[in-house]
Amino acid sequence: MAQRGTRHQIVKAADDLFYRQGFEHTSFADIAKVVNISRGNFYHHFKSKDEILDAVIEARLQRTERMLVDWEEEGASPQDRIKRYLRILLTNWTMIKDYGCPVGTLCTELAKLNHGSKDEASKVFTLFRLWLKQQFTLLGCRDEADGLALHVLAWSQGVATLGNAFNDLEYVTREVDKMCAWLDSL
Amino acid sequence: MAQRGTRHQIVKAADDLFYRQGFEHTSFADIAKVVNISRGNFYHHFKSKDEILDAVIEARLQRTERMLVDWEEEGASPQDRIKRYLRILLTNWTMIKDYGCPVGTLCTELAKLNHGSKDEASKVFTLFRLWLKQQFTLLGCRDEADGLALHVLAWSQGVATLGNAFNDLEYVTREVDKMCAWLDSL
DNA sequence: GTCTATACCATGATAGAC
DNA sequence: GTCTATCATGGTATAGAC
């Protein structure tokens, strides 16, 4: 029980630090400081740093899945649900402006490292893609549903990257408004 | 003269490696191997790794500026020029699929490191932004020119990130086609 | 201008005491 | 299950010979 507790704390701290500092830039010492354990004690829970990464990705996948189920129940219409997705850019702005999109930035970092878990990381994108596709299907855009899902995904991803680079909340707000208007025009 | 030659070689090798491996993951040893000089010899040309980064960013800014001037002369119409920009996604696909967009990935990495040169790096985005704005102004979209420029920038950035994550050339091709069609409809 | 040698530190990882 | 001590490696950076 205590083991599970510590393990969980390690994953939680690593999840946060991998997002804010990047995977490679985060050391065991960084995580140990947050969790308040010694560096050596890590290896009782994980055999390597890569194993921690896998656990973090797994946690993100589960968290994302839960969030999408919640959104499924929250939003009255498919449009409302997609707008709920678009609004993450604004609700998470304080993080995005400093650290970018958690999904996209991990994928690109792992791609450059040619890391074995890069495909696993991109599955988070796939979760959003399938969920968005489902919403567009409900909207009656059956044949184009996947294309529209990818369109929304790319749009939000690009806005997150540029919003981060220019540190410009007004721009992001304008873009989200535009995206919502485009949605209503479908 | 030989000094300038070596310095130039270091910047060129670092430019390539920072793109393919990321800034932090690239060591002096990596660059030294390419340039074929000793590690110690670096400090005759640069005081620190950050100085090499600044030189790389400066080189990228100049290269981008030259490229945009070339495109200015190449394309007959503003649409043709913007399409020239969009097609980078396809002409540079072999690099993008493995390493993402050179501009966006550096900006996000430096943002996470909270690196002092992150604003300098995002100036490459600004170059594209102003150039695109100019093209849209020539197209007669004066009031919306900057918004449209940012729209194209975000669009291409998002497609690069997703294309990289999913390693899907067909998707990128479809998106570029869609972007070109949207351009013609303006 | 280039080299070798080296200092110094942080990293991921291991071994073994408690 | 947690700790301390330790290791090998590789990082940035410096000093000084040629």
mmCIF file of C-alpha atoms (C1' of nucleotides) in Angstrom:
data_model
loop_
_atom_site.group_PDB
_atom_site.id
_atom_site.type_symbol
_atom_site.label_atom_id
_atom_site.label_comp_id
_atom_site.label_asym_id
_atom_site.label_seq_id
_atom_site.Cartn_x
_atom_site.Cartn_y
_atom_site.Cartn_z
ATOM 1 C CA MET A 1 0.000 0.000 0.000
ATOM 2 C CA ALA A 2 2.777 2.365 0.931
ATOM 3 C CA GLN A 3 4.612 1.135 -2.159
ATOM 4 C CA ARG A 4 1.683 1.913 -4.380
ATOM 5 C CA GLY A 5 1.448 5.301 -2.714
ATOM 6 C CA THR A 6 5.055 6.172 -3.445
ATOM 7 C CA ARG A 7 4.878 4.805 -6.945
ATOM 8 C CA HIS A 8 1.829 6.897 -7.596
ATOM 9 C CA GLN A 9 3.550 9.978 -6.226
ATOM 10 C CA ILE A 10 6.562 9.381 -8.475
ATOM 11 C CA VAL A 11 4.355 9.110 -11.559
ATOM 12 C CA LYS A 12 2.430 12.210 -10.586
ATOM 13 C CA ALA A 13 5.570 14.278 -10.014
ATOM 14 C CA ALA A 14 7.200 12.966 -13.189
ATOM 15 C CA ASP A 15 4.047 13.717 -15.179
ATOM 16 C CA ASP A 16 4.174 17.335 -14.080
ATOM 17 C CA LEU A 17 7.934 17.757 -14.520
ATOM 18 C CA PHE A 18 8.078 16.024 -17.905
ATOM 19 C CA TYR A 19 5.477 18.526 -19.062
ATOM 20 C CA ARG A 20 7.088 21.624 -17.613
ATOM 21 C CA GLN A 21 10.759 20.794 -18.155
ATOM 22 C CA GLY A 22 10.660 18.160 -20.864
ATOM 23 C CA PHE A 23 11.452 14.474 -20.469
ATOM 24 C CA GLU A 24 15.191 14.585 -20.964
ATOM 25 C CA HIS A 25 15.784 17.731 -18.965
ATOM 26 C CA THR A 26 14.069 16.173 -15.937
ATOM 27 C CA SER A 27 16.437 14.186 -13.734
ATOM 28 C CA PHE A 28 15.825 11.686 -10.967
ATOM 29 C CA ALA A 29 17.053 14.338 -8.568
ATOM 30 C CA ASP A 30 14.280 16.688 -9.729
ATOM 31 C CA ILE A 31 11.595 14.083 -9.148
ATOM 32 C CA ALA A 32 13.147 12.936 -5.878
ATOM 33 C CA LYS A 33 13.039 16.484 -4.555
ATOM 34 C CA VAL A 34 9.293 16.707 -5.169
ATOM 35 C CA VAL A 35 8.434 13.245 -3.842
ATOM 36 C CA ASN A 36 10.912 13.609 -0.968
ATOM 37 C CA ILE A 37 12.672 10.292 -1.421
ATOM 38 C CA SER A 38 16.282 9.451 -2.194
ATOM 39 C CA ARG A 39 17.522 8.871 -5.717
ATOM 40 C CA GLY A 40 18.471 5.283 -5.005
ATOM 41 C CA ASN A 41 14.980 4.438 -3.863
ATOM 42 C CA PHE A 42 13.674 4.966 -7.372
ATOM 43 C CA TYR A 43 14.861 1.643 -8.577
ATOM 44 C CA HIS A 44 12.693 -0.208 -6.168
ATOM 45 C CA HIS A 45 9.704 1.098 -8.114
ATOM 46 C CA PHE A 46 11.059 1.479 -11.647
ATOM 47 C CA LYS A 47 13.922 -0.215 -13.410
ATOM 48 C CA SER A 48 14.793 2.827 -15.499
ATOM 49 C CA LYS A 49 13.779 6.347 -16.445
ATOM 50 C CA ASP A 50 12.102 4.970 -19.551
ATOM 51 C CA GLU A 51 9.837 2.875 -17.349
ATOM 52 C CA ILE A 52 8.740 6.024 -15.532
ATOM 53 C CA LEU A 53 7.993 7.606 -18.890
ATOM 54 C CA ASP A 54 5.842 4.646 -19.888
ATOM 55 C CA ALA A 55 3.933 4.912 -16.623
ATOM 56 C CA VAL A 56 3.429 8.648 -17.190
ATOM 57 C CA ILE A 57 2.103 8.075 -20.711
ATOM 58 C CA GLU A 58 -0.206 5.347 -19.423
ATOM 59 C CA ALA A 59 -1.511 7.720 -16.736
ATOM 60 C CA ARG A 60 -2.089 10.452 -19.321
ATOM 61 C CA LEU A 61 -3.968 8.049 -21.569
ATOM 62 C CA GLN A 62 -6.256 7.028 -18.734
ATOM 63 C CA ARG A 63 -6.773 10.592 -17.557
ATOM 64 C CA THR A 64 -7.607 11.724 -21.091
ATOM 65 C CA GLU A 65 -10.061 8.890 -21.544
ATOM 66 C CA ARG A 66 -11.838 9.785 -18.307
ATOM 67 C CA MET A 67 -11.957 13.442 -19.320
ATOM 68 C CA LEU A 68 -13.494 12.623 -22.698
ATOM 69 C CA VAL A 69 -16.161 10.491 -21.026
ATOM 70 C CA ASP A 70 -16.945 13.409 -18.727
ATOM 71 C CA TRP A 71 -17.240 15.769 -21.679
ATOM 72 C CA GLU A 72 -19.500 13.259 -23.378
ATOM 73 C CA GLU A 73 -21.928 13.581 -20.493
ATOM 74 C CA GLU A 74 -21.490 17.309 -19.875
ATOM 75 C CA GLY A 75 -22.184 18.745 -23.320
ATOM 76 C CA ALA A 76 -25.738 18.793 -24.550
ATOM 77 C CA SER A 77 -24.914 18.849 -28.281
ATOM 78 C CA PRO A 78 -21.900 17.663 -30.286
ATOM 79 C CA GLN A 79 -21.090 21.312 -30.975
ATOM 80 C CA ASP A 80 -21.040 22.054 -27.262
ATOM 81 C CA ARG A 81 -18.689 19.143 -26.682
ATOM 82 C CA ILE A 82 -16.285 20.176 -29.414
ATOM 83 C CA LYS A 83 -16.338 23.708 -28.026
ATOM 84 C CA ARG A 84 -15.482 22.235 -24.663
ATOM 85 C CA TYR A 85 -12.390 20.792 -26.311
ATOM 86 C CA LEU A 86 -11.457 24.067 -27.978
ATOM 87 C CA ARG A 87 -11.765 25.951 -24.721
ATOM 88 C CA ILE A 88 -8.881 23.971 -23.145
ATOM 89 C CA LEU A 89 -6.634 26.443 -24.918
ATOM 90 C CA LEU A 90 -8.103 29.176 -22.715
ATOM 91 C CA THR A 91 -8.712 27.292 -19.456
ATOM 92 C CA ASN A 92 -5.160 25.902 -19.520
ATOM 93 C CA TRP A 93 -3.635 29.088 -20.884
ATOM 94 C CA THR A 94 -1.367 29.780 -17.893
ATOM 95 C CA MET A 95 0.334 26.438 -18.520
ATOM 96 C CA ILE A 96 0.254 26.542 -22.327
ATOM 97 C CA LYS A 97 1.854 29.955 -22.546
ATOM 98 C CA ASP A 98 4.893 28.670 -20.647
ATOM 99 C CA TYR A 99 5.062 24.985 -21.599
ATOM 100 C CA GLY A 100 2.986 24.486 -24.740
ATOM 101 C CA CYS A 101 0.573 21.647 -25.392
ATOM 102 C CA PRO A 102 1.412 18.639 -23.202
ATOM 103 C CA VAL A 103 0.547 16.156 -25.930
ATOM 104 C CA GLY A 104 2.299 17.795 -28.861
ATOM 105 C CA THR A 105 5.453 18.771 -27.018
ATOM 106 C CA LEU A 106 6.030 15.255 -25.670
ATOM 107 C CA CYS A 107 5.451 13.726 -29.113
ATOM 108 C CA THR A 108 7.941 16.034 -30.808
ATOM 109 C CA GLU A 109 10.539 15.580 -28.073
ATOM 110 C CA LEU A 110 10.316 11.791 -28.260
ATOM 111 C CA ALA A 111 10.408 11.933 -32.057
ATOM 112 C CA LYS A 112 13.709 13.826 -31.989
ATOM 113 C CA LEU A 113 15.135 11.385 -29.446
ATOM 114 C CA ASN A 114 13.830 8.573 -31.652
ATOM 115 C CA HIS A 115 12.510 7.154 -28.394
ATOM 116 C CA GLY A 116 10.845 3.757 -28.312
ATOM 117 C CA SER A 117 7.752 5.155 -26.587
ATOM 118 C CA LYS A 118 6.996 7.830 -29.158
ATOM 119 C CA ASP A 119 4.168 5.843 -30.746
ATOM 120 C CA GLU A 120 2.661 5.244 -27.326
ATOM 121 C CA ALA A 121 2.769 8.983 -26.647
ATOM 122 C CA SER A 122 0.964 9.821 -29.871
ATOM 123 C CA LYS A 123 -1.925 7.600 -28.803
ATOM 124 C CA VAL A 124 -3.134 10.528 -26.706
ATOM 125 C CA PHE A 125 -3.650 12.369 -29.981
ATOM 126 C CA THR A 126 -5.517 9.336 -31.262
ATOM 127 C CA LEU A 127 -7.908 9.442 -28.297
ATOM 128 C CA PHE A 128 -8.829 13.036 -29.099
ATOM 129 C CA ARG A 129 -9.019 12.217 -32.795
ATOM 130 C CA LEU A 130 -11.514 9.374 -32.305
ATOM 131 C CA TRP A 131 -13.581 11.361 -29.825
ATOM 132 C CA LEU A 132 -13.762 14.360 -32.169
ATOM 133 C CA LYS A 133 -14.601 12.078 -35.074
ATOM 134 C CA GLN A 134 -17.470 10.683 -33.042
ATOM 135 C CA GLN A 135 -18.793 14.199 -32.398
ATOM 136 C CA PHE A 136 -18.646 15.129 -36.074
ATOM 137 C CA THR A 137 -20.372 11.903 -36.993
ATOM 138 C CA LEU A 138 -23.193 12.807 -34.624
ATOM 139 C CA LEU A 139 -23.295 16.189 -36.339
ATOM 140 C CA GLY A 140 -24.091 14.410 -39.587
ATOM 141 C CA CYS A 141 -20.688 14.828 -41.262
ATOM 142 C CA ARG A 142 -20.200 11.098 -41.577
ATOM 143 C CA ASP A 143 -17.867 10.864 -44.553
ATOM 144 C CA GLU A 144 -15.755 13.786 -43.491
ATOM 145 C CA ALA A 145 -15.792 13.113 -39.753
ATOM 146 C CA ASP A 146 -12.173 11.958 -39.488
ATOM 147 C CA GLY A 147 -10.909 14.739 -41.713
ATOM 148 C CA LEU A 148 -12.741 17.312 -39.626
ATOM 149 C CA ALA A 149 -11.403 15.758 -36.428
ATOM 150 C CA LEU A 150 -7.843 16.058 -37.720
ATOM 151 C CA HIS A 151 -8.578 19.583 -38.841
ATOM 152 C CA VAL A 152 -9.660 20.635 -35.351
ATOM 153 C CA LEU A 153 -6.720 18.794 -33.826
ATOM 154 C CA ALA A 154 -4.182 20.482 -36.108
ATOM 155 C CA TRP A 155 -5.808 23.858 -35.685
ATOM 156 C CA SER A 156 -5.681 23.755 -31.895
ATOM 157 C CA GLN A 157 -2.175 22.336 -31.952
ATOM 158 C CA GLY A 158 -0.921 25.138 -34.171
ATOM 159 C CA VAL A 159 -2.611 27.797 -32.070
ATOM 160 C CA ALA A 160 -1.037 26.335 -28.927
ATOM 161 C CA THR A 161 2.424 26.425 -30.513
ATOM 162 C CA LEU A 162 2.078 29.982 -31.807
ATOM 163 C CA GLY A 163 0.367 31.199 -28.635
ATOM 164 C CA ASN A 164 3.308 29.808 -26.693
ATOM 165 C CA ALA A 165 5.920 31.285 -29.026
ATOM 166 C CA PHE A 166 4.340 34.747 -29.101
ATOM 167 C CA ASN A 167 2.933 34.559 -25.551
ATOM 168 C CA ASP A 168 -0.225 36.169 -26.894
ATOM 169 C CA LEU A 169 -3.505 35.417 -25.118
ATOM 170 C CA GLU A 170 -5.527 37.786 -27.286
ATOM 171 C CA TYR A 171 -4.512 35.904 -30.404
ATOM 172 C CA VAL A 172 -5.545 32.582 -28.852
ATOM 173 C CA THR A 173 -8.870 34.054 -27.763
ATOM 174 C CA ARG A 174 -9.569 35.358 -31.284
ATOM 175 C CA GLU A 175 -8.702 31.961 -32.769
ATOM 176 C CA VAL A 176 -10.953 30.073 -30.360
ATOM 177 C CA ASP A 177 -13.791 32.459 -31.216
ATOM 178 C CA LYS A 178 -13.163 31.867 -34.912
ATOM 179 C CA MET A 179 -13.129 28.112 -34.420
ATOM 180 C CA CYS A 180 -16.431 28.243 -32.529
ATOM 181 C CA ALA A 181 -17.994 30.366 -35.269
ATOM 182 C CA TRP A 182 -16.749 27.921 -37.908
ATOM 183 C CA LEU A 183 -18.299 25.066 -35.919
ATOM 184 C CA ASP A 184 -21.676 26.770 -35.817
ATOM 185 C CA SER A 185 -21.524 27.355 -39.572
ATOM 186 C CA LEU A 186 -21.225 23.627 -40.308
ATOM 187 C CA MET B 1 40.146 33.104 -42.565
ATOM 188 C CA ALA B 2 40.634 29.560 -41.322
ATOM 189 C CA GLN B 3 38.999 30.717 -38.090
ATOM 190 C CA ARG B 4 35.963 31.965 -39.941
ATOM 191 C CA GLY B 5 35.864 28.704 -41.842
ATOM 192 C CA THR B 6 35.853 26.587 -38.708
ATOM 193 C CA ARG B 7 33.369 28.840 -36.980
ATOM 194 C CA HIS B 8 31.075 28.585 -39.954
ATOM 195 C CA GLN B 9 31.394 24.810 -39.958
ATOM 196 C CA ILE B 10 30.532 24.630 -36.260
ATOM 197 C CA VAL B 11 27.398 26.714 -36.768
ATOM 198 C CA LYS B 12 26.373 24.639 -39.763
ATOM 199 C CA ALA B 13 26.831 21.335 -37.924
ATOM 200 C CA ALA B 14 25.096 22.663 -34.789
ATOM 201 C CA ASP B 15 22.215 23.984 -36.891
ATOM 202 C CA ASP B 16 21.628 20.529 -38.311
ATOM 203 C CA LEU B 17 22.100 18.652 -35.029
ATOM 204 C CA PHE B 18 19.957 21.045 -32.965
ATOM 205 C CA TYR B 19 17.181 20.381 -35.451
ATOM 206 C CA ARG B 20 17.539 16.612 -35.594
ATOM 207 C CA GLN B 21 18.422 15.876 -31.973
ATOM 208 C CA GLY B 22 17.203 18.931 -30.131
ATOM 209 C CA PHE B 23 19.351 21.630 -28.538
ATOM 210 C CA GLU B 24 19.894 20.048 -25.156
ATOM 211 C CA HIS B 25 20.425 16.521 -26.412
ATOM 212 C CA THR B 26 23.241 17.720 -28.690
ATOM 213 C CA SER B 27 26.644 17.707 -27.013
ATOM 214 C CA PHE B 28 29.923 19.318 -27.953
ATOM 215 C CA ALA B 29 31.187 15.844 -28.741
ATOM 216 C CA ASP B 30 28.410 15.399 -31.331
ATOM 217 C CA ILE B 31 29.300 18.632 -33.078
ATOM 218 C CA ALA B 32 33.034 18.004 -32.793
ATOM 219 C CA LYS B 33 32.631 14.648 -34.514
ATOM 220 C CA VAL B 34 30.955 16.268 -37.524
ATOM 221 C CA VAL B 35 33.356 19.195 -37.795
ATOM 222 C CA ASN B 36 36.330 16.970 -37.033
ATOM 223 C CA ILE B 37 37.916 19.145 -34.384
ATOM 224 C CA SER B 38 38.644 18.503 -30.718
ATOM 225 C CA ARG B 39 36.198 19.425 -28.007
ATOM 226 C CA GLY B 40 38.643 21.830 -26.412
ATOM 227 C CA ASN B 41 38.964 23.784 -29.606
ATOM 228 C CA PHE B 42 35.374 24.941 -29.349
ATOM 229 C CA TYR B 43 36.080 27.594 -26.826
ATOM 230 C CA HIS B 44 38.352 29.406 -29.173
ATOM 231 C CA HIS B 45 35.284 30.187 -31.273
ATOM 232 C CA PHE B 46 32.449 30.268 -28.737
ATOM 233 C CA LYS B 47 32.454 30.941 -25.033
ATOM 234 C CA SER B 48 29.557 28.568 -24.315
ATOM 235 C CA LYS B 49 26.935 26.325 -25.854
ATOM 236 C CA ASP B 50 24.425 29.158 -25.554
ATOM 237 C CA GLU B 51 26.615 31.280 -27.791
ATOM 238 C CA ILE B 52 26.511 28.566 -30.436
ATOM 239 C CA LEU B 53 22.725 28.542 -30.133
ATOM 240 C CA ASP B 54 22.583 32.283 -30.678
ATOM 241 C CA ALA B 55 24.743 31.940 -33.769
ATOM 242 C CA VAL B 56 22.501 29.162 -35.065
ATOM 243 C CA ILE B 57 19.367 31.240 -34.561
ATOM 244 C CA GLU B 58 21.023 34.186 -36.276
ATOM 245 C CA ALA B 59 21.957 31.963 -39.218
ATOM 246 C CA ARG B 60 18.401 30.638 -39.443
ATOM 247 C CA LEU B 61 16.990 34.140 -39.411
ATOM 248 C CA GLN B 62 19.244 35.195 -42.264
ATOM 249 C CA ARG B 63 18.574 32.032 -44.256
ATOM 250 C CA THR B 64 14.825 32.463 -43.823
ATOM 251 C CA GLU B 65 14.995 36.072 -44.905
ATOM 252 C CA ARG B 66 16.907 35.140 -48.054
ATOM 253 C CA MET B 67 14.435 32.366 -48.816
ATOM 254 C CA LEU B 68 11.475 34.713 -48.480
ATOM 255 C CA VAL B 69 13.098 37.203 -50.832
ATOM 256 C CA ASP B 70 13.608 34.386 -53.333
ATOM 257 C CA TRP B 71 9.976 33.353 -53.050
ATOM 258 C CA GLU B 72 8.996 36.958 -53.545
ATOM 259 C CA GLU B 73 10.688 36.911 -56.942
ATOM 260 C CA GLU B 74 9.731 33.378 -57.920
ATOM 261 C CA GLY B 75 5.955 33.441 -57.511
ATOM 262 C CA ALA B 76 3.901 35.295 -60.058
ATOM 263 C CA SER B 77 0.900 35.986 -57.814
ATOM 264 C CA PRO B 78 0.506 36.271 -54.046
ATOM 265 C CA GLN B 79 -1.440 32.996 -54.111
ATOM 266 C CA ASP B 80 1.459 31.258 -55.840
ATOM 267 C CA ARG B 81 3.832 32.561 -53.211
ATOM 268 C CA ILE B 82 1.675 31.423 -50.306
ATOM 269 C CA LYS B 83 1.328 28.036 -51.962
ATOM 270 C CA ARG B 84 5.105 27.931 -52.201
ATOM 271 C CA TYR B 85 5.136 28.309 -48.438
ATOM 272 C CA LEU B 86 2.540 25.599 -47.900
ATOM 273 C CA ARG B 87 4.455 23.176 -50.064
ATOM 274 C CA ILE B 88 7.437 23.152 -47.658
ATOM 275 C CA LEU B 89 5.437 20.596 -45.724
ATOM 276 C CA LEU B 90 5.768 18.257 -48.702
ATOM 277 C CA THR B 91 9.219 19.171 -50.033
ATOM 278 C CA ASN B 92 10.719 18.842 -46.543
ATOM 279 C CA TRP B 93 8.576 15.864 -45.598
ATOM 280 C CA THR B 94 11.456 13.416 -45.104
ATOM 281 C CA MET B 95 12.833 15.710 -42.409
ATOM 282 C CA ILE B 96 9.498 16.769 -40.912
ATOM 283 C CA LYS B 97 8.259 13.225 -40.435
ATOM 284 C CA ASP B 98 11.272 12.452 -38.243
ATOM 285 C CA TYR B 99 12.092 15.783 -36.627
ATOM 286 C CA GLY B 100 9.053 18.029 -36.940
ATOM 287 C CA CYS B 101 9.055 21.708 -37.912
ATOM 288 C CA PRO B 102 12.485 23.254 -37.233
ATOM 289 C CA VAL B 103 10.964 26.539 -36.097
ATOM 290 C CA GLY B 104 8.205 25.235 -33.851
ATOM 291 C CA THR B 105 10.233 22.498 -32.185
ATOM 292 C CA LEU B 106 13.058 24.845 -31.221
ATOM 293 C CA CYS B 107 10.615 27.405 -29.843
ATOM 294 C CA THR B 108 8.837 24.863 -27.665
ATOM 295 C CA GLU B 109 12.087 23.322 -26.442
ATOM 296 C CA LEU B 110 13.507 26.697 -25.449
ATOM 297 C CA ALA B 111 10.199 27.640 -23.821
ATOM 298 C CA LYS B 112 10.348 24.575 -21.570
ATOM 299 C CA LEU B 113 13.974 25.298 -20.684
ATOM 300 C CA ASN B 114 12.945 28.894 -20.055
ATOM 301 C CA HIS B 115 15.989 29.731 -22.137
ATOM 302 C CA GLY B 116 17.074 33.326 -22.607
ATOM 303 C CA SER B 117 17.111 32.979 -26.394
ATOM 304 C CA LYS B 118 13.544 31.777 -26.771
ATOM 305 C CA ASP B 119 12.267 35.160 -27.925
ATOM 306 C CA GLU B 120 15.042 35.328 -30.480
ATOM 307 C CA ALA B 121 14.050 31.891 -31.775
ATOM 308 C CA SER B 122 10.425 32.908 -32.220
ATOM 309 C CA LYS B 123 11.515 35.747 -34.501
ATOM 310 C CA VAL B 124 11.735 33.165 -37.286
ATOM 311 C CA PHE B 125 7.979 32.779 -36.891
ATOM 312 C CA THR B 126 7.682 36.546 -37.074
ATOM 313 C CA LEU B 127 9.536 36.621 -40.397
ATOM 314 C CA PHE B 128 7.044 34.185 -41.924
ATOM 315 C CA ARG B 129 4.165 36.049 -40.295
ATOM 316 C CA LEU B 130 5.134 39.402 -41.808
ATOM 317 C CA TRP B 131 5.857 37.889 -45.209
ATOM 318 C CA LEU B 132 2.497 36.101 -45.273
ATOM 319 C CA LYS B 133 0.764 39.257 -44.103
ATOM 320 C CA GLN B 134 2.338 41.098 -47.023
ATOM 321 C CA GLN B 135 1.024 38.486 -49.459
ATOM 322 C CA PHE B 136 -2.513 38.712 -48.063
ATOM 323 C CA THR B 137 -2.358 42.483 -48.222
ATOM 324 C CA LEU B 138 -1.477 42.244 -51.909
ATOM 325 C CA LEU B 139 -4.445 39.893 -52.264
ATOM 326 C CA GLY B 140 -6.673 42.701 -51.072
ATOM 327 C CA CYS B 141 -7.383 41.359 -47.567
ATOM 328 C CA ARG B 142 -5.915 44.424 -45.928
ATOM 329 C CA ASP B 143 -7.742 44.486 -42.620
ATOM 330 C CA GLU B 144 -7.528 40.780 -42.102
ATOM 331 C CA ALA B 145 -4.031 40.270 -43.498
ATOM 332 C CA ASP B 146 -2.329 39.618 -40.153
ATOM 333 C CA GLY B 147 -5.106 37.335 -38.951
ATOM 334 C CA LEU B 148 -4.912 35.319 -42.151
ATOM 335 C CA ALA B 149 -1.133 35.128 -41.883
ATOM 336 C CA LEU B 150 -1.409 33.720 -38.367
ATOM 337 C CA HIS B 151 -4.099 31.345 -39.566
ATOM 338 C CA VAL B 152 -1.833 29.901 -42.271
ATOM 339 C CA LEU B 153 1.067 29.749 -39.829
ATOM 340 C CA ALA B 154 -0.949 27.868 -37.197
ATOM 341 C CA TRP B 155 -2.474 25.577 -39.769
ATOM 342 C CA SER B 156 0.869 24.507 -41.208
ATOM 343 C CA GLN B 157 2.374 24.212 -37.749
ATOM 344 C CA GLY B 158 -0.395 21.931 -36.554
ATOM 345 C CA VAL B 159 -0.207 19.778 -39.671
ATOM 346 C CA ALA B 160 3.558 19.420 -39.205
ATOM 347 C CA THR B 161 3.093 18.316 -35.584
ATOM 348 C CA LEU B 162 0.344 15.804 -36.388
ATOM 349 C CA GLY B 163 2.085 14.579 -39.528
ATOM 350 C CA ASN B 164 5.143 13.940 -37.414
ATOM 351 C CA ALA B 165 3.202 12.221 -34.612
ATOM 352 C CA PHE B 166 1.229 9.970 -36.955
ATOM 353 C CA ASN B 167 3.964 9.694 -39.592
ATOM 354 C CA ASP B 168 1.279 10.096 -42.231
ATOM 355 C CA LEU B 169 2.234 11.637 -45.566
ATOM 356 C CA GLU B 170 -1.191 11.134 -47.108
ATOM 357 C CA TYR B 171 -2.784 13.206 -44.377
ATOM 358 C CA VAL B 172 -0.297 16.022 -44.932
ATOM 359 C CA THR B 173 -0.896 15.892 -48.693
ATOM 360 C CA ARG B 174 -4.656 16.126 -48.200
ATOM 361 C CA GLU B 175 -4.248 19.062 -45.830
ATOM 362 C CA VAL B 176 -1.968 20.955 -48.218
ATOM 363 C CA ASP B 177 -4.495 20.411 -51.004
ATOM 364 C CA LYS B 178 -7.255 21.719 -48.755
ATOM 365 C CA MET B 179 -5.186 24.754 -47.831
ATOM 366 C CA CYS B 180 -4.523 25.530 -51.489
ATOM 367 C CA ALA B 181 -8.221 25.192 -52.321
ATOM 368 C CA TRP B 182 -9.099 27.512 -49.434
ATOM 369 C CA LEU B 183 -6.552 30.024 -50.750
ATOM 370 C CA ASP B 184 -8.124 30.007 -54.215
ATOM 371 C CA SER B 185 -11.558 30.550 -52.673
ATOM 372 C CA LEU B 186 -10.513 33.800 -51.022
ATOM 373 C "C1'" DG C 1 44.480 28.021 -34.291
ATOM 374 C "C1'" DT C 2 44.511 23.505 -32.827
ATOM 375 C "C1'" DC C 3 45.594 19.986 -29.748
ATOM 376 C "C1'" DT C 4 45.785 17.066 -25.186
ATOM 377 C "C1'" DA C 5 44.890 16.790 -20.589
ATOM 378 C "C1'" DT C 6 42.078 17.594 -17.071
ATOM 379 C "C1'" DA C 7 38.867 19.697 -13.553
ATOM 380 C "C1'" DC C 8 34.415 19.523 -12.022
ATOM 381 C "C1'" DC C 9 29.810 18.261 -11.861
ATOM 382 C "C1'" DA C 10 25.314 15.901 -12.841
ATOM 383 C "C1'" DT C 11 23.511 12.035 -14.660
ATOM 384 C "C1'" DG C 12 21.454 7.141 -14.615
ATOM 385 C "C1'" DA C 13 22.191 3.135 -12.285
ATOM 386 C "C1'" DT C 14 23.847 -0.508 -8.646
ATOM 387 C "C1'" DA C 15 24.998 -2.686 -4.067
ATOM 388 C "C1'" DG C 16 24.195 -3.431 0.304
ATOM 389 C "C1'" DA C 17 23.065 -1.818 5.198
ATOM 390 C "C1'" DC C 18 19.058 -1.000 8.046
ATOM 391 C "C1'" DG D 1 10.675 -0.038 1.601
ATOM 392 C "C1'" DT D 2 14.001 3.294 2.320
ATOM 393 C "C1'" DC D 3 18.448 4.803 2.970
ATOM 394 C "C1'" DT D 4 23.668 5.891 2.062
ATOM 395 C "C1'" DA D 5 27.563 5.059 -0.528
ATOM 396 C "C1'" DT D 6 29.418 4.326 -4.739
ATOM 397 C "C1'" DC D 7 30.222 3.604 -9.838
ATOM 398 C "C1'" DA D 8 30.773 4.593 -14.725
ATOM 399 C "C1'" DT D 9 29.658 7.769 -18.016
ATOM 400 C "C1'" DG D 10 29.401 11.842 -20.313
ATOM 401 C "C1'" DG D 11 28.467 16.746 -19.939
ATOM 402 C "C1'" DT D 12 30.463 21.832 -20.043
ATOM 403 C "C1'" DA D 13 34.336 24.263 -19.438
ATOM 404 C "C1'" DT D 14 39.451 25.533 -18.553
ATOM 405 C "C1'" DA D 15 44.654 25.475 -18.839
ATOM 406 C "C1'" DG D 16 48.451 25.153 -21.195
ATOM 407 C "C1'" DA D 17 51.631 22.852 -24.718
ATOM 408 C "C1'" DC D 18 52.597 23.017 -29.618
#
